[in-house]
Short mmCIF file of C-alpha atoms and ligand atoms in Angstrom, two decimals:
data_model
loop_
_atom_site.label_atom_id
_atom_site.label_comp_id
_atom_site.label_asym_id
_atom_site.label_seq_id
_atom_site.Cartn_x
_atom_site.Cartn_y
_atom_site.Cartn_z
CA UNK A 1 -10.02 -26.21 6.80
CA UNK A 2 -12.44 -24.59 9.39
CA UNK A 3 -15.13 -21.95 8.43
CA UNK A 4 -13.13 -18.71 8.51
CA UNK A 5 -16.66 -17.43 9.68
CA UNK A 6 -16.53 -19.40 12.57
CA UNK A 7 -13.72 -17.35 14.91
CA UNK A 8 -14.75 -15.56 17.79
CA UNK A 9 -12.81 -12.66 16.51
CA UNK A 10 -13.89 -9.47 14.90
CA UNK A 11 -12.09 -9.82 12.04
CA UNK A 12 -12.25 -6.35 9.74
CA UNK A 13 -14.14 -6.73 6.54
CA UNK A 14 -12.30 -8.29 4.13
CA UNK A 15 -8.94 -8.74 6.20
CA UNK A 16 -6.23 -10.85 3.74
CA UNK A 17 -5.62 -12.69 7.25
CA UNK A 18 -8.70 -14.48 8.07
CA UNK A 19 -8.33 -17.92 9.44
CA UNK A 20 -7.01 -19.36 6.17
CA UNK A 21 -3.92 -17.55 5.90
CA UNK A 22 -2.32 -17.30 9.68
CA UNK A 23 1.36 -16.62 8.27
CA UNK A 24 4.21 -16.70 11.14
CA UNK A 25 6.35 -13.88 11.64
CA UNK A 26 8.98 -12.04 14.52
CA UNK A 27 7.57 -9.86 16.19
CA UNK A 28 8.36 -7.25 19.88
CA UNK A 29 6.82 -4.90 21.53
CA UNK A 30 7.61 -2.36 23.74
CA UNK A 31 9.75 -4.94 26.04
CA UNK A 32 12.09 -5.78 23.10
CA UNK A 33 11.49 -9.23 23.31
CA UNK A 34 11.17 -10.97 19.99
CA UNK A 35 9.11 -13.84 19.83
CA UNK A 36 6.77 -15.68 17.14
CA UNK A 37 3.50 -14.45 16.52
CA UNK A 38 0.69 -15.14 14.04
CA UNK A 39 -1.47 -12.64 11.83
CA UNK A 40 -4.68 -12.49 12.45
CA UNK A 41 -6.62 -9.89 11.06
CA UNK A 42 -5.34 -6.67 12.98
CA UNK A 43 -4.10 -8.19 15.66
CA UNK A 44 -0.42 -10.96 15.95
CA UNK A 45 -1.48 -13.63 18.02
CA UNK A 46 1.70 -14.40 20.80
CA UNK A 47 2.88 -17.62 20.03
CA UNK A 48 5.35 -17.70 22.76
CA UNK A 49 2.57 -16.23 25.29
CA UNK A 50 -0.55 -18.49 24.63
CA UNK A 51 1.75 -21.75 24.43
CA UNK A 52 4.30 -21.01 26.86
CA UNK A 53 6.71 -22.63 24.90
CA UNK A 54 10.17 -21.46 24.89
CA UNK A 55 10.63 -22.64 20.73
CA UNK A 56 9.10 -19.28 20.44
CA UNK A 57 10.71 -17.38 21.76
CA UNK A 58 14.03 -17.81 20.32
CA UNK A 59 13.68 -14.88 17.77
CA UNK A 60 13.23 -16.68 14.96
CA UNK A 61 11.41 -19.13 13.15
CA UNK A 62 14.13 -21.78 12.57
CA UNK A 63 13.29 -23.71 15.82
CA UNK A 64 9.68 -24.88 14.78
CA UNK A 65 10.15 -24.67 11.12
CA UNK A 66 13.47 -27.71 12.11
CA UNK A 67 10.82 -29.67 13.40
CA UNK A 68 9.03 -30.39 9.83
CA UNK A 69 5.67 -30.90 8.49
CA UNK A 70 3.53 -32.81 10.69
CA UNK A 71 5.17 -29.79 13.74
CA UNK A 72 3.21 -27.49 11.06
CA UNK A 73 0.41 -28.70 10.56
CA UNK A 74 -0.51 -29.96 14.26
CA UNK A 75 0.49 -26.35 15.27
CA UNK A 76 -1.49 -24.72 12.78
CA UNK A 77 -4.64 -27.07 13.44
CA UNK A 78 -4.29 -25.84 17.40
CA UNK A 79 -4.37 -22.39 16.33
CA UNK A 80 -7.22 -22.56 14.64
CA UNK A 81 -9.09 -24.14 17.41
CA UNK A 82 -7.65 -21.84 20.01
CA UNK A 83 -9.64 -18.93 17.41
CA UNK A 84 -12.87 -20.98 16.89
CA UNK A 85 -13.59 -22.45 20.39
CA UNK A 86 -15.42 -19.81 22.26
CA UNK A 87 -14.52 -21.41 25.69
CA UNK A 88 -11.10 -20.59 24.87
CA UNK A 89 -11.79 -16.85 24.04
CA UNK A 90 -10.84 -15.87 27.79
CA UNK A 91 -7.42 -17.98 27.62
CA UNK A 92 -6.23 -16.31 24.18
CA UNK A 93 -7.65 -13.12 23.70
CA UNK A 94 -5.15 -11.20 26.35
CA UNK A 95 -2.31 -12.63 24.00
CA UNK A 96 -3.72 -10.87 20.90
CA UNK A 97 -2.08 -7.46 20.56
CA UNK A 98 -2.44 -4.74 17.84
CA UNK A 99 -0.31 -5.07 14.70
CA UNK A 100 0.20 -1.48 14.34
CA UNK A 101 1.82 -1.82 17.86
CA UNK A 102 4.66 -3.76 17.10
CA UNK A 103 7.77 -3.98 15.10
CA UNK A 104 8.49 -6.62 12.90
CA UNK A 105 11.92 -8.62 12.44
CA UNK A 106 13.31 -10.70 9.86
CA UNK A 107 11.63 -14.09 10.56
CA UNK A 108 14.09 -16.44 9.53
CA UNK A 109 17.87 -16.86 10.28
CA UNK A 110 18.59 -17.11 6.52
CA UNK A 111 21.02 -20.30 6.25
CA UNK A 112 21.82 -19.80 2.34
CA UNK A 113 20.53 -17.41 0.04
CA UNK A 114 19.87 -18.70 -3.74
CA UNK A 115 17.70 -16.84 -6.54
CA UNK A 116 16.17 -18.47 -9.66
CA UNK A 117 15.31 -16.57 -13.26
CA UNK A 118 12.17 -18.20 -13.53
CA UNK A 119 9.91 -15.40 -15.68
CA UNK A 120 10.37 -15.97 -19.22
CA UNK A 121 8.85 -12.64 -19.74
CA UNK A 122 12.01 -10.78 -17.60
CA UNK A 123 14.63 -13.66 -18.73
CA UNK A 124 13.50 -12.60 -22.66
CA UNK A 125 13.19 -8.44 -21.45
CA UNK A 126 16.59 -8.78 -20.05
CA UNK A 127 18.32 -10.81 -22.83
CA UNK A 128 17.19 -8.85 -25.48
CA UNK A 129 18.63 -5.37 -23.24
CA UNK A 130 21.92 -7.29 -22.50
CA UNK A 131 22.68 -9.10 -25.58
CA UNK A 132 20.87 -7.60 -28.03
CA UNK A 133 22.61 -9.73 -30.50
CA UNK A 134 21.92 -12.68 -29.57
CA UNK A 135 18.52 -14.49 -28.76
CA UNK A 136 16.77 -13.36 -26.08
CA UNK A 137 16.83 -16.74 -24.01
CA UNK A 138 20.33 -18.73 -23.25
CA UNK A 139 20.32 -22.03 -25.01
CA UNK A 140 20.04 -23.89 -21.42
CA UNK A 141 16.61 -21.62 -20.38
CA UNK A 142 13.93 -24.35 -20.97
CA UNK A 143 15.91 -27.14 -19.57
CA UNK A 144 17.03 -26.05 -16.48
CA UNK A 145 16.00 -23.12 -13.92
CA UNK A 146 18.49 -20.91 -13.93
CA UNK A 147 20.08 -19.65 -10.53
CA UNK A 148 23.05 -18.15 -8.44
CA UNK A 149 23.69 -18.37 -4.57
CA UNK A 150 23.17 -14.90 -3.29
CA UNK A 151 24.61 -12.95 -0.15
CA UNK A 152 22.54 -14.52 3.04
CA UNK A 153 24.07 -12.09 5.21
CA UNK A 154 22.17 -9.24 3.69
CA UNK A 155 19.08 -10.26 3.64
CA UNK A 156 16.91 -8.15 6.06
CA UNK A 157 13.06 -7.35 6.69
CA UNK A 158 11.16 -4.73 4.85
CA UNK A 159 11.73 -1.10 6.04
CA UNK A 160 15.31 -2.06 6.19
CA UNK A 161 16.73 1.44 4.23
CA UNK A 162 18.48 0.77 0.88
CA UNK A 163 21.44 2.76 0.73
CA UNK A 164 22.70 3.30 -2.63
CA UNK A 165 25.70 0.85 -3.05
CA UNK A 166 28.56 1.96 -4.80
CA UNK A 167 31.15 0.18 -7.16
CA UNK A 168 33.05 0.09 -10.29
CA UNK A 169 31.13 0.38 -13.48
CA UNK A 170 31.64 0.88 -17.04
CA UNK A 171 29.37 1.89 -19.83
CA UNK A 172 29.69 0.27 -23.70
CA UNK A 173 30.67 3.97 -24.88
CA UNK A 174 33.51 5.11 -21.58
CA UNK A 175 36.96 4.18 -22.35
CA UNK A 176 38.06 2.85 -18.91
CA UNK A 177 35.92 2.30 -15.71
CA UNK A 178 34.77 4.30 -12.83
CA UNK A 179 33.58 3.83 -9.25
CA UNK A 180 31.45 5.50 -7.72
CA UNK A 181 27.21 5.64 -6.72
CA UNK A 182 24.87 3.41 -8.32
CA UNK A 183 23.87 5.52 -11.29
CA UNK A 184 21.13 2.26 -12.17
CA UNK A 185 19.72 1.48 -8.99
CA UNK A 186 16.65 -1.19 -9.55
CA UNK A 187 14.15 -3.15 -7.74
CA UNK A 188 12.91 -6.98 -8.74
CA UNK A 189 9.50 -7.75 -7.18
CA UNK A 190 10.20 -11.65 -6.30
CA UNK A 191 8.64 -14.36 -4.52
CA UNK A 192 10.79 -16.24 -2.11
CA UNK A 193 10.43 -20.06 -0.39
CA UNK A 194 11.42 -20.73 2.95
CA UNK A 195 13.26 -24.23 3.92
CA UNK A 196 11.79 -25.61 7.18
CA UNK A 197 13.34 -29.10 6.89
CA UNK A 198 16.91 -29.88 5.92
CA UNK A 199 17.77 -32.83 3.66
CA UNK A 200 21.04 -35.00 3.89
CA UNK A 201 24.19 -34.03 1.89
CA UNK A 202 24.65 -36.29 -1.28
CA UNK A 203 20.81 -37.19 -1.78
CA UNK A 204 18.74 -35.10 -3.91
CA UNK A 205 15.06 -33.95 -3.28
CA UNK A 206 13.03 -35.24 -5.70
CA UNK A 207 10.18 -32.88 -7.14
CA UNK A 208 7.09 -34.48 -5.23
CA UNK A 209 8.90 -33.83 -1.65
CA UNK A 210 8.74 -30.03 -2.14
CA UNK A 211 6.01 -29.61 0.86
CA UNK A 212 8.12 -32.38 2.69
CA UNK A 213 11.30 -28.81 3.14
CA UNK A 214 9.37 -26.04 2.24
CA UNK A 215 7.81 -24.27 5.37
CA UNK A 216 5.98 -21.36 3.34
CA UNK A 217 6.03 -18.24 1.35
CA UNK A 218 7.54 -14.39 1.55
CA UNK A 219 7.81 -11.45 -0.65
CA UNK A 220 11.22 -10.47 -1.74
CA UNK A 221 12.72 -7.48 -3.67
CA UNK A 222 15.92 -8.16 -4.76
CA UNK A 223 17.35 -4.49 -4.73
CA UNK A 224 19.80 -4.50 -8.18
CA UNK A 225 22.31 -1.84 -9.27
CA UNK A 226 22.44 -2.46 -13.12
CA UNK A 227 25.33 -0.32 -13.90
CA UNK A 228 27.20 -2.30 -11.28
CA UNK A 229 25.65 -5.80 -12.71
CA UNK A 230 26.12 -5.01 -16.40
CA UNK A 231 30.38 -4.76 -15.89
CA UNK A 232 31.10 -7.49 -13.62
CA UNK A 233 28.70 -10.62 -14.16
CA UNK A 234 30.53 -11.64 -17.03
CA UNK A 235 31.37 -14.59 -16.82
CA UNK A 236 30.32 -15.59 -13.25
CA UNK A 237 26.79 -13.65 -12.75
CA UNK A 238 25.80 -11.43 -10.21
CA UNK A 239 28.21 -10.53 -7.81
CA UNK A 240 27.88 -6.73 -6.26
CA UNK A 241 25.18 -5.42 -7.97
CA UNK A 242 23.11 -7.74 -6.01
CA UNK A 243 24.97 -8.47 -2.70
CA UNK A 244 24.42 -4.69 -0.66
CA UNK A 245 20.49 -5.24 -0.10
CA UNK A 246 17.72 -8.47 -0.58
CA UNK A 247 14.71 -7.33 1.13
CA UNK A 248 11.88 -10.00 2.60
CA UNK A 249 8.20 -8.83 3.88
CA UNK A 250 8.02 -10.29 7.43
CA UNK A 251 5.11 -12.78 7.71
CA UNK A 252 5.67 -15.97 6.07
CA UNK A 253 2.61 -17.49 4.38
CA UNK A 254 2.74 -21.74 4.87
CA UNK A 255 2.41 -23.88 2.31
CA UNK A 256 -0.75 -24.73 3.95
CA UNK A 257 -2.47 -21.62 3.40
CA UNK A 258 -1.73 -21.60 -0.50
CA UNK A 259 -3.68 -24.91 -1.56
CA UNK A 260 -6.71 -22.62 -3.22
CA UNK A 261 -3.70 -20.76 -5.26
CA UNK A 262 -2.32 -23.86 -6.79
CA UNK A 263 -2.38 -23.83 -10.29
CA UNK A 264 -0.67 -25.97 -13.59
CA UNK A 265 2.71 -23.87 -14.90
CA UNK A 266 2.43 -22.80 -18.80
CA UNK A 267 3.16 -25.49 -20.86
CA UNK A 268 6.68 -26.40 -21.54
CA UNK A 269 9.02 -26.04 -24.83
CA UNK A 270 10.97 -28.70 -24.52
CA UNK A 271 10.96 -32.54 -22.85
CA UNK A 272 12.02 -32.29 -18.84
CA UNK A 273 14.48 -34.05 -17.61
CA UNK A 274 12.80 -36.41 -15.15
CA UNK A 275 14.22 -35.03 -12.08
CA UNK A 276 12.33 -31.73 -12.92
CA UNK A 277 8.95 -33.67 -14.84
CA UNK A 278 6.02 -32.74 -12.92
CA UNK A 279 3.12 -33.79 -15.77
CA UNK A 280 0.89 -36.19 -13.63
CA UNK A 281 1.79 -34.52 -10.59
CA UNK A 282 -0.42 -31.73 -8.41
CA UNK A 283 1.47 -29.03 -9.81
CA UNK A 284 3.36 -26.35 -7.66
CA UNK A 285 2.21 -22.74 -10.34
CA UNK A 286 1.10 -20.11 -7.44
CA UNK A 287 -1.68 -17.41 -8.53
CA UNK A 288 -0.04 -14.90 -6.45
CA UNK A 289 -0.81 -11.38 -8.13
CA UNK A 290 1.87 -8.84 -7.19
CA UNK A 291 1.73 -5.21 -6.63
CA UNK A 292 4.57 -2.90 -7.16
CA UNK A 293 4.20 0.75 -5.59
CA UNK A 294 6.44 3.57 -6.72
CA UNK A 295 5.99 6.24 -3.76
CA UNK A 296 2.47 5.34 -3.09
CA UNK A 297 1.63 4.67 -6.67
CA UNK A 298 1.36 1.61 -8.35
CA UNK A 299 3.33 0.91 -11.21
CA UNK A 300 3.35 -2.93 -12.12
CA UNK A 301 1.16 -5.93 -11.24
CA UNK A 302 3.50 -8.80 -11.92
CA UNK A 303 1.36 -11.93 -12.20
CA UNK A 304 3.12 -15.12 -10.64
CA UNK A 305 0.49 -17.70 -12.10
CA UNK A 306 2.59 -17.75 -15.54
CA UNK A 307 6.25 -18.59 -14.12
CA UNK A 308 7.47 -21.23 -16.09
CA UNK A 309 9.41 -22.76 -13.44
CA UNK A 310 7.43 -23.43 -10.18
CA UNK A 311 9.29 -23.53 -6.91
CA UNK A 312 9.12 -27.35 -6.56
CA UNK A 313 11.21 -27.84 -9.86
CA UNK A 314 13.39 -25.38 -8.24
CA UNK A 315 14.17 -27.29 -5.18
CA UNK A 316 14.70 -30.47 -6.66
CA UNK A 317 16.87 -28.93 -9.74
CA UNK A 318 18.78 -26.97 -6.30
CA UNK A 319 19.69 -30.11 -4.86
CA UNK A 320 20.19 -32.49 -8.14
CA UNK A 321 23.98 -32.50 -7.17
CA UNK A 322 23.45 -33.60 -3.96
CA UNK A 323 23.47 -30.14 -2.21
CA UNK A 324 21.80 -30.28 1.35
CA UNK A 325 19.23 -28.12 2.35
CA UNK A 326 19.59 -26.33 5.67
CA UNK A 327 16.35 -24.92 8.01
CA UNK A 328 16.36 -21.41 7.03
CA UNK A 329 17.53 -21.80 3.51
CA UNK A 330 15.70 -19.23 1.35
CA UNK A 331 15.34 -19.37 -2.45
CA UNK A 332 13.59 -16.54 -4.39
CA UNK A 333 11.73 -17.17 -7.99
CA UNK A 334 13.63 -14.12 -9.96
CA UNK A 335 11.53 -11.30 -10.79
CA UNK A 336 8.05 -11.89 -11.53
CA UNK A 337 6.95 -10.28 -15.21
CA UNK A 338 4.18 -11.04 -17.12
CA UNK A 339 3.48 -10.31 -21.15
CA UNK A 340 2.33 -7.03 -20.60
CA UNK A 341 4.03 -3.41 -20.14
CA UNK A 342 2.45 -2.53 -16.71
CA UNK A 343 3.08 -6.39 -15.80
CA UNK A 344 7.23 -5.87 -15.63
CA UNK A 345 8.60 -6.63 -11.98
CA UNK A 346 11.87 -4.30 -12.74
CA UNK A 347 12.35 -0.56 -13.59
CA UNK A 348 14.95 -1.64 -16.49
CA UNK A 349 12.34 -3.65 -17.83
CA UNK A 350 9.15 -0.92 -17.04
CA UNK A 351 11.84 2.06 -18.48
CA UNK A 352 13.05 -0.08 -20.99
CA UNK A 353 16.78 -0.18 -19.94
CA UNK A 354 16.13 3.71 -19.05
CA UNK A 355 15.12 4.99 -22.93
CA UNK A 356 11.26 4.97 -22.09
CA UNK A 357 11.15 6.72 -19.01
CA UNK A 358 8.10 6.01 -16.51
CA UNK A 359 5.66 8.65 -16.32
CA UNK A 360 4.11 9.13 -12.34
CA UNK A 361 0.93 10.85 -11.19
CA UNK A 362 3.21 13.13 -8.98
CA UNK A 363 4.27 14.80 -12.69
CA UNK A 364 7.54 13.12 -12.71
CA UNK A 365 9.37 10.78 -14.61
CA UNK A 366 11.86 7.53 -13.21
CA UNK A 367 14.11 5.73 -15.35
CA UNK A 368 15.96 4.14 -12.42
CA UNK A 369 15.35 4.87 -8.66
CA UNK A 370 16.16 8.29 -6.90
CA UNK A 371 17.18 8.79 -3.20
CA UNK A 372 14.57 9.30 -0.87
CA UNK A 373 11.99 6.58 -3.04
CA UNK A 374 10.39 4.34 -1.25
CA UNK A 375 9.17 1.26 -3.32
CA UNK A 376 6.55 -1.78 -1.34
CA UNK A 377 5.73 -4.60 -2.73
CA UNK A 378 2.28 -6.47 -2.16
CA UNK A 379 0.35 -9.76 -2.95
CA UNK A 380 -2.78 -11.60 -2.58
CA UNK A 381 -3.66 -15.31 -3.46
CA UNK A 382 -6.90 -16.93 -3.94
CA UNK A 383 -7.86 -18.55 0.09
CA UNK A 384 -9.72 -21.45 1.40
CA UNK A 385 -12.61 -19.29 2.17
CA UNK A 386 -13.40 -17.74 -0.82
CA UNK A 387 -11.63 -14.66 -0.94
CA UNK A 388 -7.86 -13.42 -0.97
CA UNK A 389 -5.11 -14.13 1.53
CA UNK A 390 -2.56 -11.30 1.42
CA UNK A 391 0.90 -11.83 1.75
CA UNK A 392 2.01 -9.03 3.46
CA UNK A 393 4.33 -6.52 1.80
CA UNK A 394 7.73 -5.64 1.52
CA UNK A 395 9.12 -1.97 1.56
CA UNK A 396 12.10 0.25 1.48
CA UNK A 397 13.24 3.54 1.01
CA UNK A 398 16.61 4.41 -0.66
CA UNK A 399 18.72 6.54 1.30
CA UNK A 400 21.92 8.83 -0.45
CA UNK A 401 25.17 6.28 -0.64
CA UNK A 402 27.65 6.72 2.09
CA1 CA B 501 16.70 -11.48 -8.82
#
């Protein structure tokens, strides 16, 4: 890893996208085109422009990230000499242009969609709010990570509006159902992974090939209408309540940039089964620190370090059937809550199911979200230089249902 020092850039003081981070996104400007670019402090660098190369300028990442690790890492070493090597200043300086001067797209074409319940902290919140008489955590929690295959269709890049979904819901004390708005519409401040390179159908991916398929790292809120959830999921899981909205922040942080966040997962309850036993290995626990922001406030810091299930154990527990994995394929952590109160990734979790409402600077109070609130969701990791990499953020504002 170079000396993020040594670019010829201006970077701004203490920019989360020095040279260690450099996460990939889809970017146009005013010409409409979308093509790749790379963060680098204010500026995106035009991938498509300074290589000439038409693999991006496709639109999305899916191209390059097909092409695997050693595509990744050769095209991330040439970046950072293109930004070190002052003789090169003249040759890629016209292709930096000014973040705040483009629009962002969603950077992937998401192949399948899956999401994990990996916080023991929200898995025991939830349990206890759900089935309050019966333990907190499902007899299979500590031996398996826990998931569903979501809606890919509906993913879509932050700033995408969340209109309030509608459906049939029923509460313990009505007699019969009604439809109608989201009365329980929630957020769940998530980390997601990224598949770069596919695997064959009928041959699992064992645990220590996680950086072999996994390209990098987004934000994710996976937009949740309870009242919708709480009726239907039994017995198949999350249907509707979760299909209308999953929103993704727009860079995508490699693999290679998170190597100073690595850190060991909690210890385990129970023996792993060893397709999923990573004692002895480099372990795959992230110390991302989340932000949540309520209207401009924030309301949670959800601390990723503590997930008992890292992402590498979720791959290789994804495929243990023998289910491929397709470029594109994203998989998000569930919602990221730590021990404490202001630590909770969800509002059912920070309201507790809606009896402790959440008190805001502004002099109001939320239970669940309102139209017309606009919730982002930030993170920083520990870099290779010494500081924090940031991971973008993802955003949204809920709009009336239609
Ligand atoms: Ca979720």
């Amino acid at each position: 890893m170079s000396d993020p020092g040594a670019t010829w850039l201006d970077l701004p003081a203490g920019t989360g996208y020095g040279l260690d981070n450099l996460p990939y996104g889809v970017f146009s400007d005013a010409s409409g085109r979308r093509r790749t670019g790379v963060a680098v402090g204010d500026a995106v660098l035009d991938l498509a422009a300074v290589t000439g190369d038409p693999l991006h300028g496709t639109g999305s990442l899916n191209a390059f990230l097909a092409r695997g690790p050693r595509a990744w890492a050769d095209l991330r070493e040439r970046i950072t000499g293109w930004l070190t090597d002052g003789a090169l200043r003249a040759r890629v300086q016209p292709h930096l242009l000014p973040r705040d001067r483009v629009r962002m797209h969603l950077p992937v074409e998401v192949a399948d969609y899956v999401d994990f319940y990996s916080s023991r902290h929200h898995a025991e919140n939830l349990g206890r709010m759900f089935r309050p008489d019966s333990e907190p955590l499902t007899p299979n929690w500590t031996h398996l990570p826990i998931g569903y295959h979501g809606r890919a269709g509906t993913v879509a890049v932050s700033g995408t509006p969340v209109v309030r979904p509608a459906g049939q819901r029923k509460a313990p004390a009505d007699d019969a159902p009604t439809s109608g708005p989201s009365q329980r519409l929630d957020i769940e401040a998530e980390v997601g992974f990224v598949v770069g390179a596919g695997s064959e159908l009928g041959t699992p991916v064992p645990i220590g090939a996680f950086a072999d398929h996994v390209f990098g790292v987004c934000l994710v809120n996976d937009w949740s209408a309870r009242d919708l959830q709480a009726w239907e999921y039994v017995p198949l899981g999350p249907f509707l309540g979760k299909s209308f909205l999953t929103s993704v922040s727009p860079w995508v942080v490699p693999l290679a940039a998170l190597q100073a966040a690595r850190v060991a997962p909690p210890a385990r309850d129970v023996p792993l089964q060893p397709y999923l036993d990573d004692t002895g290995a480099e372990p795959w626990g992230l110390d991302l620190t989340l932000e949540v922001r309520l209207n401009g406030e924030v309301v949670s810091r959800p601390p990723f370090g503590g997930m008992y299930w890292t992402p590498a154990q979720q791959l290789a527990h994804l495929t243990a059937n023998g289910a491929s994995l397709r470029t594109g394929d994203l998989y998000a952590s569930g919602t990221v809550s730590g021990p404490d109160r202001d630590q909770r990734g969800s509002l059912i979790e920070l309201s507790w199911g809606g009896k402790e409402p959440l008190s805001l600077a502004e002099g109001t109070t939320r239970t669940f979200l309102a139209d017309g609130d606009e919730v982002t969701i930030t993170a920083t990791a520990p870099g290779a230089g010494g500081g924090r990499i940031a991971l973008g953020e993802v955003t949204g504002r809920v709009e009336p249902a239609r």
